mmCIF file of C-alpha atoms in Angstrom:
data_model
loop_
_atom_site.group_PDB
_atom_site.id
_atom_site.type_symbol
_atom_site.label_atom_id
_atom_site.label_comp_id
_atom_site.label_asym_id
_atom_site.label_seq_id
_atom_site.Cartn_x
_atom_site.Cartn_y
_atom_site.Cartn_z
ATOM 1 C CA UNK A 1 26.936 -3.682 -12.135
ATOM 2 C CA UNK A 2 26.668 -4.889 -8.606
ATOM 3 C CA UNK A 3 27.378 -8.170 -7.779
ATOM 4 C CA UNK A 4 26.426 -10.541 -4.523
ATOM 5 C CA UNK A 5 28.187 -13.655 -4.306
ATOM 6 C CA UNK A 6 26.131 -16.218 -2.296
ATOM 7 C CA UNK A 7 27.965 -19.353 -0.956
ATOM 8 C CA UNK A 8 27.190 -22.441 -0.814
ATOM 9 C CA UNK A 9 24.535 -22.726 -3.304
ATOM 10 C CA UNK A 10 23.183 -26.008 -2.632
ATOM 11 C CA UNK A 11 23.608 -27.778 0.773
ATOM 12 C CA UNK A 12 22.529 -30.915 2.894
ATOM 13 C CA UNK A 13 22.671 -31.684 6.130
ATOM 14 C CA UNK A 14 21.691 -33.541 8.832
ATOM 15 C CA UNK A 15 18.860 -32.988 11.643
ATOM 16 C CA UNK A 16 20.194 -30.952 14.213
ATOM 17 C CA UNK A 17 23.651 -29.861 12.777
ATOM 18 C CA UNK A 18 24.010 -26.005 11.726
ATOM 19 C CA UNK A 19 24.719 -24.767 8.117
ATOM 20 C CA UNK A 20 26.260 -20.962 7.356
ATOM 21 C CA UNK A 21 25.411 -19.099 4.040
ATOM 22 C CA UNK A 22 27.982 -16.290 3.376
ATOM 23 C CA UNK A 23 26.913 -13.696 1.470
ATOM 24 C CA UNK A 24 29.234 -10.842 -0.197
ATOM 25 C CA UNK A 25 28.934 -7.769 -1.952
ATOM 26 C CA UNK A 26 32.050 -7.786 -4.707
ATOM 27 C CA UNK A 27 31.956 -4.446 -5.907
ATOM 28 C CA UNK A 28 30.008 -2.389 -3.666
ATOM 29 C CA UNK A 29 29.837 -2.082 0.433
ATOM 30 C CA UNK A 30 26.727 -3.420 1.527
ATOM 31 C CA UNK A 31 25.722 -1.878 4.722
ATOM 32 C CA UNK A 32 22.799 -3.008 5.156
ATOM 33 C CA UNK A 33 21.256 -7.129 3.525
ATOM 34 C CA UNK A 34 18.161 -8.501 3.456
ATOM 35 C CA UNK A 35 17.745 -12.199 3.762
ATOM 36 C CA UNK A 36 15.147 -14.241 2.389
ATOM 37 C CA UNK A 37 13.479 -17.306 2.419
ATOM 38 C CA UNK A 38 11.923 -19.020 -0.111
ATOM 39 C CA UNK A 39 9.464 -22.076 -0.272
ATOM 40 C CA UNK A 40 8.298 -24.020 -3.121
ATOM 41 C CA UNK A 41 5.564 -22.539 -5.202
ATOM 42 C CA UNK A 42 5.828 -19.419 -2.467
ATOM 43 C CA UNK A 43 7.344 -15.788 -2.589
ATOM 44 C CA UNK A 44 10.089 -14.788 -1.336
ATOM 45 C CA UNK A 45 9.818 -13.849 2.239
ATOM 46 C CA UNK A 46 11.751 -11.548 4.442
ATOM 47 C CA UNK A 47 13.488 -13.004 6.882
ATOM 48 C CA UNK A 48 15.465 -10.213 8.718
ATOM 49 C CA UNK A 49 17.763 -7.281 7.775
ATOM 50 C CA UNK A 50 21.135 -7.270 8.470
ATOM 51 C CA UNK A 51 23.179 -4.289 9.358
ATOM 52 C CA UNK A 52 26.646 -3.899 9.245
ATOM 53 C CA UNK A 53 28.441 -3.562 12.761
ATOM 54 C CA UNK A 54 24.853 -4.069 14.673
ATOM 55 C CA UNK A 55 22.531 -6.480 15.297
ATOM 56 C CA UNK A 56 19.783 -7.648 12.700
ATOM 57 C CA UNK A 57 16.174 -6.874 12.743
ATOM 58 C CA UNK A 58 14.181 -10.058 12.108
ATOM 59 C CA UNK A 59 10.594 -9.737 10.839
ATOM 60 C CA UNK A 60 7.927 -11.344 13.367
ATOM 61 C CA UNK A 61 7.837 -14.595 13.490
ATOM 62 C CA UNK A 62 11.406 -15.419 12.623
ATOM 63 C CA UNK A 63 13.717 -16.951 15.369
ATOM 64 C CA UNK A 64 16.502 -15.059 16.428
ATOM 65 C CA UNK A 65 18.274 -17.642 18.142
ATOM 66 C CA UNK A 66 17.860 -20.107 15.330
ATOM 67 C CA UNK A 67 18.619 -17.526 12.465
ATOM 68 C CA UNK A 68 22.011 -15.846 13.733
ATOM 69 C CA UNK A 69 23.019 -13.355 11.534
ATOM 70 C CA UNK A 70 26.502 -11.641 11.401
ATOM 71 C CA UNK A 71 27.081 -8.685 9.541
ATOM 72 C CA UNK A 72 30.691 -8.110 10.645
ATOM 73 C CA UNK A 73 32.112 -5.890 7.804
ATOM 74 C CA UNK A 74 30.822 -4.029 4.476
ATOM 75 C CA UNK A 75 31.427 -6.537 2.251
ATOM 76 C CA UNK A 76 30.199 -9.446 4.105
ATOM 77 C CA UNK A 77 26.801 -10.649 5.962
ATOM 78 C CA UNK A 78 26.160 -14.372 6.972
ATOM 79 C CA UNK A 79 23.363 -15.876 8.242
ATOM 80 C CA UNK A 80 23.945 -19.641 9.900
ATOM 81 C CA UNK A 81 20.916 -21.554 10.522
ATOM 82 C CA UNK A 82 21.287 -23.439 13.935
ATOM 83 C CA UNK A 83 19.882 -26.762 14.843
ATOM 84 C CA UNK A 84 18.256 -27.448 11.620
ATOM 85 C CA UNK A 85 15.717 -29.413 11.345
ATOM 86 C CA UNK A 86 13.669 -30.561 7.967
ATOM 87 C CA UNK A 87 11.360 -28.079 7.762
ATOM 88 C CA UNK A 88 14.062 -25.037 7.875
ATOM 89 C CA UNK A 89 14.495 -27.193 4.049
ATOM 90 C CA UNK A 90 14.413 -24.311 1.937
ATOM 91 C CA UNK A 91 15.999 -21.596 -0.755
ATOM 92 C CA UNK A 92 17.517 -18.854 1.266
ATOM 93 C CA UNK A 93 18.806 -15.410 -0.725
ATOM 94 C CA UNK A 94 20.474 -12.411 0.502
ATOM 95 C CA UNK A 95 20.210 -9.164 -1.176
ATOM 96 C CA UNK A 96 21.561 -5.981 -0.624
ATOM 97 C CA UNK A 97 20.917 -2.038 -2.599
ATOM 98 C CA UNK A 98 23.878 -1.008 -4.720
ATOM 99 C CA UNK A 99 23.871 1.880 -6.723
ATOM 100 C CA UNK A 100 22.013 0.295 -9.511
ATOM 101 C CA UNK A 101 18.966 -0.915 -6.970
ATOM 102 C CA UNK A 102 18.445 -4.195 -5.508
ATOM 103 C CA UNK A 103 20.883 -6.960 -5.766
ATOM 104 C CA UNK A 104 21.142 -10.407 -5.155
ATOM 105 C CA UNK A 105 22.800 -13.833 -4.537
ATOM 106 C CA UNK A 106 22.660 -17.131 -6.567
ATOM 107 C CA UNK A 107 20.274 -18.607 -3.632
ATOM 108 C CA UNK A 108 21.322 -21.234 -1.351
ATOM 109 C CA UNK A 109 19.146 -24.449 -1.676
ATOM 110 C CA UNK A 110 19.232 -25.864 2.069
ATOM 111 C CA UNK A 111 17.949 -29.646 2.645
ATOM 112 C CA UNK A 112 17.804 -30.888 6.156
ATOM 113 C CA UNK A 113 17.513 -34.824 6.055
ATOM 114 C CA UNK B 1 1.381 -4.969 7.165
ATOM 115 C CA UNK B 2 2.538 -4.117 3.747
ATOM 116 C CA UNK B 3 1.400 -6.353 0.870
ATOM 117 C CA UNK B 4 1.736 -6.876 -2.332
ATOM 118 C CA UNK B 5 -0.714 -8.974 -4.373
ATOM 119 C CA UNK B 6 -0.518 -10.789 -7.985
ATOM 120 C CA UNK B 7 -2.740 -13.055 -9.828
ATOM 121 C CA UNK B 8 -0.702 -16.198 -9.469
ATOM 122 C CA UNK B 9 -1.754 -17.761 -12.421
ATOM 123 C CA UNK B 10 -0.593 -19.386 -14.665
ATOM 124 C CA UNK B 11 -1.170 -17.201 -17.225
ATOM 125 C CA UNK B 12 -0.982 -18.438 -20.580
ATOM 126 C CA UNK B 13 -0.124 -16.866 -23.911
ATOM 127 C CA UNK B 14 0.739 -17.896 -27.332
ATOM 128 C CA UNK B 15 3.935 -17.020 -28.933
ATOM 129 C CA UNK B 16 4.060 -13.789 -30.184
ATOM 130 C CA UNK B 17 1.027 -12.041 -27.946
ATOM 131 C CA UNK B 18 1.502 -9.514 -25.596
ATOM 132 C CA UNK B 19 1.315 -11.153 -22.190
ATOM 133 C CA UNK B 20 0.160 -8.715 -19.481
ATOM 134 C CA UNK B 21 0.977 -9.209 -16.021
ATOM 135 C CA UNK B 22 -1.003 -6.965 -12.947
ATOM 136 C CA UNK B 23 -0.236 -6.321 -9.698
ATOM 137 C CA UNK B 24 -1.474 -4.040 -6.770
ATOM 138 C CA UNK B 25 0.056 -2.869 -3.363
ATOM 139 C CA UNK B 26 -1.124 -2.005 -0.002
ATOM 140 C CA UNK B 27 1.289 0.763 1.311
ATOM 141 C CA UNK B 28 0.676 4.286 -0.218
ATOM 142 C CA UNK B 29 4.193 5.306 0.950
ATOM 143 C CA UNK B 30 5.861 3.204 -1.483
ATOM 144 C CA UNK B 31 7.947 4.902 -3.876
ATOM 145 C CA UNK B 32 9.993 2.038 -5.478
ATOM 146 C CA UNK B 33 8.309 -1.098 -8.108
ATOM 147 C CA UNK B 34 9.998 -3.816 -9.512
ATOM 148 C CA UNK B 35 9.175 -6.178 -12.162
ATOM 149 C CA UNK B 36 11.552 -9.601 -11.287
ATOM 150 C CA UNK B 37 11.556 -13.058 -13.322
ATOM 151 C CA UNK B 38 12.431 -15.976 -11.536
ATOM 152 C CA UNK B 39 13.381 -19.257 -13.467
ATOM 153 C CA UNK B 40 12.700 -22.521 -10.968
ATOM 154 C CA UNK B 41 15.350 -22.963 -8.551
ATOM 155 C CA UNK B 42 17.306 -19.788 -9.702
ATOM 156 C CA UNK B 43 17.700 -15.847 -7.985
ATOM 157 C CA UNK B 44 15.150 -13.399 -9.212
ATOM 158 C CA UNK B 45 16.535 -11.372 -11.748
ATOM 159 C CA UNK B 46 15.460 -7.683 -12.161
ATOM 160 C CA UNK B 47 13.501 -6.840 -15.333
ATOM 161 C CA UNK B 48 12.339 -3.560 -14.895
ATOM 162 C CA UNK B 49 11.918 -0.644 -12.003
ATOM 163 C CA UNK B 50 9.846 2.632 -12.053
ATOM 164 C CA UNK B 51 9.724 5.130 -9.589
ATOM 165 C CA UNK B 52 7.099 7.888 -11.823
ATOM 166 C CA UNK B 53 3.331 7.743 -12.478
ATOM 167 C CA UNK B 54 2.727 6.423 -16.632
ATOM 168 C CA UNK B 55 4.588 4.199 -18.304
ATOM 169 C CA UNK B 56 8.323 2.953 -19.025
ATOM 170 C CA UNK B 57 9.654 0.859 -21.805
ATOM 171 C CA UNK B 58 12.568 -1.056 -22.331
ATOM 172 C CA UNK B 59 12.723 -2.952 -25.072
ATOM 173 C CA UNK B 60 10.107 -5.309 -25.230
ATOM 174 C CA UNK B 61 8.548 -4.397 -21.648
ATOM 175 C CA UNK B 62 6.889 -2.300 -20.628
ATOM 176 C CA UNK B 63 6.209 -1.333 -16.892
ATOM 177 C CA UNK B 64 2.896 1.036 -16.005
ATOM 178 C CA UNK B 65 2.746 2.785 -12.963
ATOM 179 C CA UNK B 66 -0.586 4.381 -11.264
ATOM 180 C CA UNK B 67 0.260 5.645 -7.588
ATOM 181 C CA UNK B 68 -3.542 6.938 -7.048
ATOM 182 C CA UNK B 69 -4.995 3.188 -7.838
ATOM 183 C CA UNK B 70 -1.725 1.687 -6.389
ATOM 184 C CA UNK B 71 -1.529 -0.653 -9.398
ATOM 185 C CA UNK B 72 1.593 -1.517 -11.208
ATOM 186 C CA UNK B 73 1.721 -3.499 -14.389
ATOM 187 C CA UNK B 74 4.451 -5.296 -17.073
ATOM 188 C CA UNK B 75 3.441 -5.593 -20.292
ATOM 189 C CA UNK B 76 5.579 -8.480 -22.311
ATOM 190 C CA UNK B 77 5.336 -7.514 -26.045
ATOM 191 C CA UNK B 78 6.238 -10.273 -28.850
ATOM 192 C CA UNK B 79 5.928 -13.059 -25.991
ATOM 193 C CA UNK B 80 8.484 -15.813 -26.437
ATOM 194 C CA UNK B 81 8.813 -19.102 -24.562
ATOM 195 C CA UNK B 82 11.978 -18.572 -23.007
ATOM 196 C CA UNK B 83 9.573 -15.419 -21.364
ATOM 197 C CA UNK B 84 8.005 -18.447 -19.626
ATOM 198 C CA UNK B 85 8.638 -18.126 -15.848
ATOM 199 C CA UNK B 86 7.513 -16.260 -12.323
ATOM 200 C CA UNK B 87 7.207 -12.793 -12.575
ATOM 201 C CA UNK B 88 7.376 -11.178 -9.275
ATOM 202 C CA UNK B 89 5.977 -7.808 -8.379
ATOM 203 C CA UNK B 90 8.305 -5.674 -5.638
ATOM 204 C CA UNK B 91 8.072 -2.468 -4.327
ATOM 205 C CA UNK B 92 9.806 -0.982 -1.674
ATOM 206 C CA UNK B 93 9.761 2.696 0.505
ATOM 207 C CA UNK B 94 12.649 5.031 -0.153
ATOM 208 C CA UNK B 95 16.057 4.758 1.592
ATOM 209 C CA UNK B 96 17.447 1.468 2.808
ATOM 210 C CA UNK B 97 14.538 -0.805 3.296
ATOM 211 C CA UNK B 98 13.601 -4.542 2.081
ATOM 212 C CA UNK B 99 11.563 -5.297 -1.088
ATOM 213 C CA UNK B 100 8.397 -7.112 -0.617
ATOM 214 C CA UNK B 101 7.462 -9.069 -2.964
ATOM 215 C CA UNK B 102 4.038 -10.049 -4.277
ATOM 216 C CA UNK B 103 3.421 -14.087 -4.768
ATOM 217 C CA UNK B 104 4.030 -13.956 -8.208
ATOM 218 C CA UNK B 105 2.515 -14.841 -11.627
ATOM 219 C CA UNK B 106 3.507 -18.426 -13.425
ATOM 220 C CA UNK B 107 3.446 -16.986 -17.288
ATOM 221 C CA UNK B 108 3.539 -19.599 -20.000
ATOM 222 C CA UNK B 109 4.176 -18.978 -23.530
ATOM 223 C CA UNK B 110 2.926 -21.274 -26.081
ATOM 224 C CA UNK B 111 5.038 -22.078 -29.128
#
């Protein structure tokens, strides 16, 4: 079946400092991924979609500037958190619609310190 | 604003009982539902989808779909503890678009 792969899956870093999350569809072209965010005890929540070869469409509420995403080929969308700061601490997934429905990554477990 | 809604539980079952989760959306255009578990710290993974009014089994689930009430439902039969986890309720239009997920339900099955 389809598979995402979502790198890193855990990460820390400090105040201020960016992180990028790479996602990747394996066996499938992706056109179009969905990221999520995730807090504890919470749903998943959309974050934007991500579209390959244009810019992404962020649900309201989401920063733009502080959620760049880059969806640069079929196979490949990334989304880099800038200037993080501790309450950006959260588990971010990406998903995307093979053939066989909705897909996704391993999760990335983000902790700003 | 579309929404999905769950009881969030915890629901909790003995070993062996059917455990029967509920959820209901919003948005009358939706035309794809998904059934997800989600262990703590891990990816949902997909359980079940149904795209027709009634019911569809697989195994020991069973997903129940009623477009008119907008009311989906799993049913978990022979409920075993490693069953114990968030189930999350997703439905989506047709084409391209994002899931949206209900809040989930915290089942717990008692050995």
């Amino acid at each position: 079946g389809a598979v995402v792969s979502q790198h890193p899956s855990r990460v820390i870093c400090k105040s201020g400092t960016s992180v990028k999350i790479e996602c990747r569809s394996l066996d499938f072209q992706a056109t179009t991924m969905f990221w999520y965010r995730q807090f504890p005890k919470q749903s998943l929540m959309l974050m934007a979609t991500s579209n390959e070869g244009s810019k992404a469409t962020y649900e309201q509420g989401v920063e733009k500037d502080k959620f760049l995403i880059n969806h640069a080929s079929l196979t490949l969308s990334t989304l880099t958190v800038t200037s993080a700061h501790p309450e950006d601490s959260s588990f971010y997934i990406c998903s995307a619609r093979g053939n066989d429905g909705y897909t996704f990554g391993s999760g990335t477990r983000l902790t700003v310190v | 604003q579309k929404e999905v809604e769950q009881n969030s539980g915890p629901l909790s079952v003995p070993e062996g009982a059917i455990a029967s989760l509920n959820c209901t959306y919003s948005d009358r255009g939706s035309q794809s539902f998904f059934w997800y578990r989600q262990y703590s710290g891990k990816s949902p993974e997909l359980i079940m989808f149904i795209y027709s009014n009634g019911d569809k089994e697989d195994g020991r689930f069973t997903a129940q779909l009623n477009k008119a009430s907008q009311y989906v439902s799993l049913l978990i039969r022979d409920s075993q503890p490693s069953d114990s986890a968030t189930y999350l309720c997703a439905v989506s239009n047709s084409g391209n678009t994002p899931l949206v997920f209900g809040k989930g339900t915290r089942l717990s099955v008692i050995a």
